[in-house]
Amino acid sequence: MSLLSLPNDILLQLPQHMRNLEDFTNASSSCRLLHALFARTLPKTILHLAARCGPTFFSPDPDFLALATARSVAAWATASPATRTPQLIEAFRDGPRGILDLALRHDVTGVGLTMDEIRRMHRKRFSVINPLNATLDAMIGKEWYRQPNFWEGGADDAYTLYAEIDGATMQLLLYGELFGGSMESFLRPKAGLPPPLGVDVRIEFVKYCIPDWICMPSHDNWRDDEFEVLPVGPYAEMDDEHKLEGNQLALVHLLGGAMFRGWLWKSAWRRVLIAAGAFENDDGGWPEGWRMMLEGTEYRRQRYGDDEQEEWEEWEGFEEGEQGQEEKDETEEGDDMEQADAGKEDNVVEEDNAVEEDDTEDETEAQLDNWRFKLFWKILTQTGGLEGMEMVAQFKGREEGKEVIMRPEWKARITHIRDQVLALEDEERPGSQVFGKHGKLHVSHAPDLANELYLCCAGMWCGL
């Protein structure tokens, strides 16, 4: 009696008992009958088979498969937030392994992988992950440090960073895949979408899925604010801080949260937007205030003078904070720490309270466009995930005169996001949550990775 003589119902159960995905694909390609039957294998079963050969075929393990399933895991959690969000937070505390383990659970319905999705992920490795890794290396990694005279003016954004670039790339993409759906809730507030994953959930992700030595539980006494990190997951039984890199600090330096400017990341995305026709306003849909932000930056490396720095600070909403003046006089001029101690505040102004604190009763059209532009920018540059980050992964960020590719589908994506943001009513402006003893940092209710990172690594500056 041959294997193929067994009833189809029995043959359909074979994949559940196979060693890994390699055995599954070999058996599926052995004959037409098995190929046809195995095409009906459940996505959850395929995910289990893939996880069993993760180190060999899906590296980095478990990050790659966690990234592949993150969007569906987030959708599962938001479908019943009261009972599932705590499970998602618990999964975060074991890092990407916890996310993958959650995805593998049979009671987590609607989460799995088809063979077509696995093939798509492998294409994304070469079109997004590897190129984005090279881009980040040129902005915050070893390639960035190789600039001649790095500390003597060779780098406009010199800073001491200890980044693990492969991990930082996956962490940036994983954040977008997990919380991109939450951003959609703010773009379509009247669509009846599931509630977004909130600020507290996202901060738990940053703590444990973007681990940083400065965020270790043993460093709680470095902070004078209320901020707790548990000795679990990446921080479990770890006494040597040097076993962890500093990816929280590296990514906030990249993105430009709070006191950081993010020059290279912003310049790269500006070039993308210019290639999409934002500066030329080719479709007539770009507000004048938005286009002014892009003026004078096309295809050139900038030396940031005082005038341009003021423009960037106005864009980011930086204002002199109410705290930190005592420390300001104790630091040397030009030191990066001066900006932190001086209380440079990312006043996100995406909440009504911030408007009231500024005593602004009647906002101008330009000011309203400013909050819309900030929301548009965060969607584009922080929550793009695998689809959105491909646009910036095409260059390392420092090449002069290199043509920026703009595919029709990328341009359509950018203009769609723009139109969604511009369609929001003033009362649909996302609020924010205030952190710190003195209300120093406003973190948007909409996904706000840069400021969430700054909150988690603020122990570098004794907290908020």
Short mmCIF file of C-alpha atoms in Angstrom, two decimals:
data_model
loop_
_atom_site.label_atom_id
_atom_site.label_comp_id
_atom_site.label_asym_id
_atom_site.label_seq_id
_atom_site.Cartn_x
_atom_site.Cartn_y
_atom_site.Cartn_z
CA MET A 1 0.00 0.00 0.00
CA SER A 2 1.52 3.29 -1.12
CA LEU A 3 1.24 6.65 0.59
CA LEU A 4 -0.84 8.08 -2.22
CA SER A 5 -3.43 5.33 -1.80
CA LEU A 6 -4.47 6.79 1.55
CA PRO A 7 -7.71 8.80 1.67
CA ASN A 8 -7.35 12.50 0.95
CA ASP A 9 -8.51 13.37 4.46
CA ILE A 10 -5.52 11.50 5.87
CA LEU A 11 -3.10 13.06 3.37
CA LEU A 12 -4.32 16.54 4.35
CA GLN A 13 -3.20 15.90 7.91
CA LEU A 14 0.37 15.04 6.96
CA PRO A 15 1.74 18.62 7.07
CA GLN A 16 0.89 18.88 10.77
CA HIS A 17 3.33 16.05 11.48
CA MET A 18 6.18 17.11 9.18
CA ARG A 19 9.54 18.23 10.51
CA ASN A 20 9.59 21.69 8.94
CA LEU A 21 8.69 23.76 5.90
CA GLU A 22 11.45 22.24 3.82
CA ASP A 23 9.88 18.80 4.12
CA PHE A 24 6.50 20.32 3.31
CA THR A 25 7.69 21.99 0.09
CA ASN A 26 9.60 18.88 -0.99
CA ALA A 27 6.54 16.67 -0.50
CA SER A 28 4.29 19.22 -2.20
CA SER A 29 6.49 19.24 -5.29
CA SER A 30 6.79 15.46 -5.48
CA CYS A 31 3.52 14.82 -7.33
CA ARG A 32 0.38 16.55 -8.56
CA LEU A 33 -1.89 14.97 -5.95
CA LEU A 34 0.11 16.18 -2.95
CA HIS A 35 0.66 19.56 -4.59
CA ALA A 36 -3.09 20.01 -4.99
CA LEU A 37 -3.91 18.75 -1.50
CA PHE A 38 -1.19 20.69 0.33
CA ALA A 39 -2.35 23.89 -1.33
CA ARG A 40 -5.25 23.64 1.14
CA THR A 41 -2.97 23.57 4.19
CA LEU A 42 -4.01 26.03 6.87
CA PRO A 43 -1.86 29.19 7.23
CA LYS A 44 -1.37 28.41 10.93
CA THR A 45 0.16 25.04 10.04
CA ILE A 46 2.50 26.64 7.50
CA LEU A 47 3.58 29.17 10.11
CA HIS A 48 4.43 26.37 12.54
CA LEU A 49 6.45 24.59 9.85
CA ALA A 50 8.28 27.82 9.04
CA ALA A 51 9.08 28.48 12.70
CA ARG A 52 10.72 25.07 13.01
CA CYS A 53 13.36 26.06 10.47
CA GLY A 54 13.56 29.74 11.42
CA PRO A 55 17.34 29.96 12.01
CA THR A 56 18.06 28.35 8.63
CA PHE A 57 15.56 29.90 6.26
CA PHE A 58 14.00 32.83 8.12
CA SER A 59 16.85 34.72 9.68
CA PRO A 60 17.12 36.81 11.66
CA ASP A 61 15.21 34.46 13.91
CA PRO A 62 12.66 35.12 15.38
CA ASP A 63 12.49 38.71 14.04
CA PHE A 64 11.76 37.76 10.43
CA LEU A 65 8.66 35.67 11.17
CA ALA A 66 7.53 38.10 13.87
CA LEU A 67 7.67 40.82 11.23
CA ALA A 68 5.76 38.62 8.75
CA THR A 69 2.87 38.08 11.20
CA ALA A 70 2.90 41.41 13.10
CA ARG A 71 0.10 43.11 11.19
CA SER A 72 -2.31 40.19 11.65
CA VAL A 73 -1.33 39.87 15.34
CA ALA A 74 -2.19 43.54 15.86
CA ALA A 75 -5.52 43.08 14.05
CA TRP A 76 -6.31 40.11 16.29
CA ALA A 77 -5.57 42.17 19.41
CA THR A 78 -7.67 45.19 18.41
CA ALA A 79 -10.65 42.99 17.54
CA SER A 80 -11.22 42.36 21.26
CA PRO A 81 -8.99 44.84 23.09
CA ALA A 82 -10.26 44.23 26.63
CA THR A 83 -9.02 40.65 26.72
CA ARG A 84 -6.39 40.52 23.99
CA THR A 85 -4.37 43.71 24.51
CA PRO A 86 -3.01 42.45 27.86
CA GLN A 87 -1.89 39.28 26.07
CA LEU A 88 -0.14 41.38 23.43
CA ILE A 89 1.65 43.42 26.11
CA GLU A 90 2.74 40.20 27.82
CA ALA A 91 4.09 38.96 24.48
CA PHE A 92 6.06 42.19 23.98
CA ARG A 93 7.92 41.52 27.23
CA ASP A 94 9.65 38.56 25.61
CA GLY A 95 10.68 40.64 22.59
CA PRO A 96 10.13 39.43 18.99
CA ARG A 97 10.14 35.85 20.30
CA GLY A 98 7.07 36.66 22.35
CA ILE A 99 5.28 38.12 19.31
CA LEU A 100 6.02 35.01 17.26
CA ASP A 101 4.98 32.71 20.10
CA LEU A 102 1.69 34.59 20.31
CA ALA A 103 1.18 34.20 16.56
CA LEU A 104 1.82 30.46 16.84
CA ARG A 105 -0.91 29.91 19.42
CA HIS A 106 -3.92 28.07 18.00
CA ASP A 107 -6.37 30.25 19.93
CA VAL A 108 -4.95 33.35 18.16
CA THR A 109 -7.21 33.08 15.16
CA GLY A 110 -6.65 34.69 11.79
CA VAL A 111 -2.86 34.69 12.19
CA GLY A 112 -0.67 32.53 9.97
CA LEU A 113 1.21 32.52 6.69
CA THR A 114 0.42 31.25 3.24
CA MET A 115 3.14 30.14 0.86
CA ASP A 116 2.48 33.24 -1.25
CA GLU A 117 3.05 35.43 1.81
CA ILE A 118 6.32 33.62 2.56
CA ARG A 119 7.49 34.26 -1.00
CA ARG A 120 6.49 37.90 -0.64
CA MET A 121 8.50 38.21 2.55
CA HIS A 122 11.58 36.78 0.87
CA ARG A 123 11.23 39.31 -1.94
CA LYS A 124 10.94 42.04 0.70
CA ARG A 125 14.24 40.88 2.18
CA PHE A 126 16.02 42.06 -0.97
CA SER A 127 13.81 45.02 -1.89
CA VAL A 128 13.29 46.52 1.59
CA ILE A 129 15.11 44.89 4.50
CA ASN A 130 18.65 44.70 3.11
CA PRO A 131 18.57 48.14 1.42
CA LEU A 132 17.04 49.77 4.50
CA ASN A 133 19.75 48.13 6.59
CA ALA A 134 22.38 49.81 4.40
CA THR A 135 20.55 53.13 4.67
CA LEU A 136 20.47 52.99 8.47
CA ASP A 137 24.12 51.96 8.57
CA ALA A 138 24.98 55.16 6.66
CA MET A 139 22.92 57.25 9.09
CA ILE A 140 23.57 55.76 12.55
CA GLY A 141 25.92 52.80 12.08
CA LYS A 142 29.54 51.98 11.35
CA GLU A 143 29.36 53.46 7.86
CA TRP A 144 28.18 56.73 9.40
CA TYR A 145 31.13 56.73 11.81
CA ARG A 146 33.57 56.24 8.90
CA GLN A 147 33.07 59.79 7.67
CA PRO A 148 36.40 61.66 7.60
CA ASN A 149 36.91 63.96 10.58
CA PHE A 150 33.70 62.69 12.15
CA TRP A 151 34.08 64.61 15.41
CA GLU A 152 35.74 67.68 13.86
CA GLY A 153 32.88 68.78 11.64
CA GLY A 154 32.92 65.93 9.14
CA ALA A 155 29.45 64.89 10.32
CA ASP A 156 26.72 67.46 10.83
CA ASP A 157 24.95 65.15 13.26
CA ALA A 158 27.86 63.62 15.22
CA TYR A 159 26.82 61.83 18.39
CA THR A 160 27.91 58.81 20.41
CA LEU A 161 25.73 55.87 19.40
CA TYR A 162 26.02 52.12 19.94
CA ALA A 163 23.59 50.76 17.38
CA GLU A 164 23.10 47.18 16.27
CA ILE A 165 21.96 48.01 12.75
CA ASP A 166 20.45 44.66 11.75
CA GLY A 167 18.25 44.78 14.84
CA ALA A 168 17.39 48.46 14.41
CA THR A 169 16.18 47.82 10.86
CA MET A 170 13.87 45.02 11.93
CA GLN A 171 12.63 47.03 14.93
CA LEU A 172 11.71 50.01 12.77
CA LEU A 173 9.84 47.76 10.33
CA LEU A 174 8.18 45.77 13.11
CA TYR A 175 6.83 48.95 14.70
CA GLY A 176 5.27 49.98 11.39
CA GLU A 177 3.68 46.59 10.83
CA LEU A 178 2.28 46.42 14.35
CA PHE A 179 0.96 49.96 14.66
CA GLY A 180 0.29 51.01 11.07
CA GLY A 181 -3.29 49.74 11.45
CA SER A 182 -3.71 51.89 14.57
CA MET A 183 -2.73 54.96 12.56
CA GLU A 184 -5.52 54.13 10.12
CA SER A 185 -8.01 54.65 12.95
CA PHE A 186 -6.89 58.28 13.21
CA LEU A 187 -7.01 58.79 9.45
CA ARG A 188 -10.55 57.42 9.21
CA PRO A 189 -12.18 58.37 12.51
CA LYS A 190 -15.72 57.99 11.16
CA ALA A 191 -15.19 54.56 9.58
CA GLY A 192 -15.97 52.58 12.73
CA LEU A 193 -12.58 50.86 12.77
CA PRO A 194 -11.41 48.92 15.85
CA PRO A 195 -9.83 51.11 18.54
CA PRO A 196 -6.11 51.74 18.06
CA LEU A 197 -3.38 50.27 20.21
CA GLY A 198 -2.75 53.03 22.74
CA VAL A 199 0.28 54.91 23.98
CA ASP A 200 0.87 52.54 26.91
CA VAL A 201 0.86 49.52 24.61
CA ARG A 202 3.35 51.12 22.23
CA ILE A 203 5.67 52.11 25.07
CA GLU A 204 5.71 48.50 26.28
CA PHE A 205 6.76 47.51 22.76
CA VAL A 206 9.62 50.03 22.77
CA LYS A 207 10.82 48.93 26.21
CA TYR A 208 11.17 45.25 25.40
CA CYS A 209 11.23 44.90 21.60
CA ILE A 210 13.78 47.70 21.13
CA PRO A 211 15.94 46.93 24.18
CA ASP A 212 18.59 49.41 25.20
CA TRP A 213 21.21 49.28 27.95
CA ILE A 214 20.04 52.68 29.20
CA CYS A 215 16.56 51.22 29.73
CA MET A 216 17.72 48.31 31.90
CA PRO A 217 15.81 47.80 35.18
CA SER A 218 19.06 48.24 37.11
CA HIS A 219 19.15 51.82 35.84
CA ASP A 220 15.81 52.84 37.38
CA ASN A 221 17.69 54.87 39.95
CA TRP A 222 19.07 57.00 37.14
CA ARG A 223 15.64 58.53 36.57
CA ASP A 224 13.68 60.97 38.69
CA ASP A 225 10.37 60.22 36.96
CA GLU A 226 7.97 57.29 37.25
CA PHE A 227 9.12 54.76 34.69
CA GLU A 228 9.29 51.02 35.25
CA VAL A 229 11.03 48.29 33.31
CA LEU A 230 10.68 44.69 34.48
CA PRO A 231 13.64 42.28 34.58
CA VAL A 232 12.08 40.04 31.92
CA GLY A 233 12.72 39.20 28.28
CA PRO A 234 15.87 40.94 27.01
CA TYR A 235 16.57 42.28 30.52
CA ALA A 236 16.23 38.96 32.39
CA GLU A 237 19.22 38.05 34.56
CA MET A 238 21.41 40.56 32.78
CA ASP A 239 23.98 42.34 34.89
CA ASP A 240 26.37 43.36 32.12
CA GLU A 241 24.94 46.42 30.36
CA HIS A 242 27.36 45.92 27.48
CA LYS A 243 25.43 42.86 26.35
CA LEU A 244 22.75 45.22 25.04
CA GLU A 245 23.24 47.80 22.33
CA GLY A 246 21.71 51.26 22.40
CA ASN A 247 19.07 51.01 19.69
CA GLN A 248 16.51 53.22 21.44
CA LEU A 249 18.95 56.10 21.48
CA ALA A 250 20.15 55.33 17.96
CA LEU A 251 16.64 55.28 16.50
CA VAL A 252 15.51 58.45 18.26
CA HIS A 253 18.64 60.13 16.90
CA LEU A 254 17.68 58.83 13.45
CA LEU A 255 14.02 59.85 13.54
CA GLY A 256 14.46 63.17 15.31
CA GLY A 257 12.45 62.81 18.51
CA ALA A 258 12.45 65.45 21.27
CA MET A 259 15.88 67.13 21.37
CA PHE A 260 17.25 65.22 18.36
CA ARG A 261 17.01 66.65 14.84
CA GLY A 262 17.18 63.59 12.58
CA TRP A 263 18.89 65.52 9.78
CA LEU A 264 19.75 62.58 7.53
CA TRP A 265 16.40 60.81 7.84
CA LYS A 266 14.52 64.03 7.13
CA SER A 267 16.72 64.87 4.16
CA ALA A 268 16.16 61.41 2.69
CA TRP A 269 12.38 61.65 3.03
CA ARG A 270 12.39 65.19 1.68
CA ARG A 271 14.04 63.86 -1.46
CA VAL A 272 11.36 61.19 -1.69
CA LEU A 273 8.59 63.80 -1.38
CA ILE A 274 10.23 66.06 -3.93
CA ALA A 275 10.41 63.12 -6.34
CA ALA A 276 6.69 62.56 -5.69
CA GLY A 277 5.97 66.09 -6.93
CA ALA A 278 5.37 67.72 -3.54
CA PHE A 279 7.61 70.72 -4.17
CA GLU A 280 6.38 71.30 -7.73
CA ASN A 281 2.79 70.66 -6.58
CA ASP A 282 2.15 68.84 -9.83
CA ASP A 283 -1.37 67.75 -8.86
CA GLY A 284 -2.35 70.95 -7.03
CA GLY A 285 -2.95 69.11 -3.78
CA TRP A 286 0.08 70.14 -1.71
CA PRO A 287 -0.53 73.00 0.74
CA GLU A 288 1.82 75.96 0.43
CA GLY A 289 3.02 75.57 4.02
CA TRP A 290 3.97 71.95 3.41
CA ARG A 291 5.87 72.80 0.25
CA MET A 292 7.82 75.51 2.04
CA MET A 293 9.23 72.83 4.32
CA LEU A 294 10.81 71.17 1.28
CA GLU A 295 12.15 74.28 -0.44
CA GLY A 296 15.86 74.52 -1.02
CA THR A 297 16.76 70.91 -0.14
CA GLU A 298 16.62 69.12 -3.46
CA TYR A 299 19.54 66.77 -4.19
CA ARG A 300 22.20 68.50 -2.07
CA ARG A 301 23.93 67.83 1.19
CA GLN A 302 23.25 70.60 3.61
CA ARG A 303 25.39 72.41 6.12
CA TYR A 304 22.78 73.46 8.61
CA GLY A 305 23.15 77.12 9.48
CA ASP A 306 21.16 79.05 12.06
CA ASP A 307 18.41 80.05 9.64
CA GLU A 308 17.71 76.51 8.52
CA GLN A 309 17.94 75.18 12.07
CA GLU A 310 15.20 77.60 13.07
CA GLU A 311 13.08 76.30 10.20
CA TRP A 312 13.54 72.70 11.32
CA GLU A 313 12.77 73.58 14.94
CA GLU A 314 9.59 75.34 13.92
CA TRP A 315 8.57 72.28 11.92
CA GLU A 316 9.21 69.90 14.81
CA GLY A 317 7.44 72.11 17.33
CA PHE A 318 10.46 72.61 19.58
CA GLU A 319 10.06 75.30 22.25
CA GLU A 320 12.07 76.26 25.29
CA GLY A 321 10.80 74.11 28.14
CA GLU A 322 9.91 75.28 31.62
CA GLN A 323 12.41 72.98 33.30
CA GLY A 324 16.09 72.34 33.06
CA GLN A 325 17.30 75.93 33.25
CA GLU A 326 19.51 75.16 36.23
CA GLU A 327 21.30 72.43 34.33
CA LYS A 328 21.65 74.54 31.21
CA ASP A 329 24.42 76.71 32.63
CA GLU A 330 26.38 73.65 33.71
CA THR A 331 26.96 72.27 30.24
CA GLU A 332 29.41 73.38 27.60
CA GLU A 333 28.29 75.26 24.52
CA GLY A 334 27.83 72.99 21.56
CA ASP A 335 27.52 69.83 23.65
CA ASP A 336 24.57 67.65 22.67
CA MET A 337 23.64 67.32 26.32
CA GLU A 338 22.95 71.04 26.49
CA GLN A 339 19.84 70.63 24.39
CA ALA A 340 18.52 67.91 26.72
CA ASP A 341 19.30 69.75 29.99
CA ALA A 342 17.92 72.99 28.61
CA GLY A 343 14.60 71.20 28.36
CA LYS A 344 14.18 71.34 24.61
CA GLU A 345 10.61 70.16 24.47
CA ASP A 346 8.84 68.33 21.69
CA ASN A 347 5.56 70.14 22.11
CA VAL A 348 3.70 67.89 19.77
CA VAL A 349 0.63 70.17 19.81
CA GLU A 350 -1.59 67.36 18.66
CA GLU A 351 -3.86 67.74 21.64
CA ASP A 352 -6.21 70.44 22.82
CA ASN A 353 -4.28 70.98 26.06
CA ALA A 354 -1.17 72.08 24.21
CA VAL A 355 -3.16 74.69 22.33
CA GLU A 356 -4.59 76.04 25.59
CA GLU A 357 -1.15 76.14 27.20
CA ASP A 358 0.06 78.27 24.33
CA ASP A 359 -2.83 80.71 24.93
CA THR A 360 -3.74 80.46 21.29
CA GLU A 361 -7.43 81.13 20.82
CA ASP A 362 -7.61 81.54 17.09
CA GLU A 363 -5.23 79.36 15.14
CA THR A 364 -4.23 80.44 11.68
CA GLU A 365 -4.61 78.22 8.66
CA ALA A 366 -0.83 77.76 8.59
CA GLN A 367 -0.82 76.51 12.18
CA LEU A 368 -3.58 74.03 11.46
CA ASP A 369 -1.68 72.82 8.41
CA ASN A 370 1.35 72.43 10.68
CA TRP A 371 -0.31 69.78 12.88
CA ARG A 372 -1.60 68.05 9.78
CA PHE A 373 1.87 68.06 8.27
CA LYS A 374 3.33 66.55 11.45
CA LEU A 375 0.75 63.77 11.36
CA PHE A 376 1.45 63.16 7.67
CA TRP A 377 5.18 63.05 8.39
CA LYS A 378 4.83 60.50 11.19
CA ILE A 379 2.67 58.25 9.06
CA LEU A 380 5.12 58.39 6.18
CA THR A 381 8.42 58.13 8.05
CA GLN A 382 7.64 56.09 11.18
CA THR A 383 4.74 53.70 10.53
CA GLY A 384 5.27 52.78 6.87
CA GLY A 385 6.29 49.21 7.59
CA LEU A 386 7.43 46.98 4.76
CA GLU A 387 5.49 48.81 2.07
CA GLY A 388 6.29 52.37 3.06
CA MET A 389 9.96 52.02 4.01
CA GLU A 390 10.85 50.70 0.58
CA MET A 391 10.72 54.31 -0.65
CA VAL A 392 13.56 55.43 1.61
CA ALA A 393 15.49 52.16 1.44
CA GLN A 394 16.65 52.93 -2.09
CA PHE A 395 19.67 55.02 -1.07
CA LYS A 396 22.03 55.36 1.87
CA GLY A 397 21.13 58.99 2.38
CA ARG A 398 24.50 60.61 1.70
CA GLU A 399 25.00 60.25 -2.03
CA GLU A 400 24.94 63.54 -3.88
CA GLY A 401 23.15 63.74 -7.17
CA LYS A 402 21.79 60.21 -7.07
CA GLU A 403 18.47 59.96 -8.82
CA VAL A 404 15.57 59.13 -6.53
CA ILE A 405 13.25 56.51 -7.97
CA MET A 406 9.54 57.24 -7.64
CA ARG A 407 7.26 54.43 -8.72
CA PRO A 408 3.64 55.20 -9.59
CA GLU A 409 2.38 53.09 -6.68
CA TRP A 410 4.63 54.95 -4.25
CA LYS A 411 3.38 58.30 -5.45
CA ALA A 412 -0.20 57.07 -5.18
CA ARG A 413 0.49 55.94 -1.60
CA ILE A 414 1.97 59.31 -0.62
CA THR A 415 -0.84 61.36 -2.15
CA HIS A 416 -3.47 59.07 -0.61
CA ILE A 417 -2.01 59.62 2.86
CA ARG A 418 -1.81 63.36 2.18
CA ASP A 419 -5.43 63.54 1.10
CA GLN A 420 -6.58 61.55 4.14
CA VAL A 421 -4.76 63.89 6.51
CA LEU A 422 -6.02 67.04 4.78
CA ALA A 423 -9.59 65.71 4.97
CA LEU A 424 -9.48 65.54 8.78
CA GLU A 425 -11.60 68.06 10.66
CA ASP A 426 -10.01 70.24 13.32
CA GLU A 427 -11.84 68.36 16.07
CA GLU A 428 -10.36 65.09 14.73
CA ARG A 429 -6.87 66.24 15.59
CA PRO A 430 -5.18 63.44 17.63
CA GLY A 431 -4.67 64.15 21.31
CA SER A 432 -1.60 63.31 23.34
CA GLN A 433 -0.47 62.01 26.70
CA VAL A 434 1.91 64.01 28.88
CA PHE A 435 4.90 62.33 30.52
CA GLY A 436 7.34 63.58 33.11
CA LYS A 437 7.03 65.33 36.44
CA HIS A 438 6.92 68.68 34.72
CA GLY A 439 4.87 67.67 31.70
CA LYS A 440 7.95 67.82 29.54
CA LEU A 441 7.09 65.36 26.81
CA HIS A 442 3.84 65.03 24.85
CA VAL A 443 3.40 61.64 23.16
CA SER A 444 0.67 61.56 20.54
CA HIS A 445 -2.28 59.20 20.84
CA ALA A 446 -1.49 58.35 17.23
CA PRO A 447 1.67 56.24 16.80
CA ASP A 448 4.61 58.47 17.70
CA LEU A 449 7.74 56.31 17.65
CA ALA A 450 10.30 59.10 17.95
CA ASN A 451 8.88 60.47 21.19
CA GLU A 452 8.13 57.01 22.57
CA LEU A 453 11.78 56.13 22.06
CA TYR A 454 12.90 59.33 23.77
CA LEU A 455 10.68 58.59 26.76
CA CYS A 456 12.18 55.11 27.18
CA CYS A 457 15.83 56.15 26.92
CA ALA A 458 15.44 59.38 28.92
CA GLY A 459 17.35 57.77 31.77
CA MET A 460 20.40 59.04 29.89
CA TRP A 461 19.34 62.49 31.12
CA CYS A 462 17.90 61.45 34.52
CA GLY A 463 14.39 61.05 33.15
CA LEU A 464 11.78 63.66 32.36
#
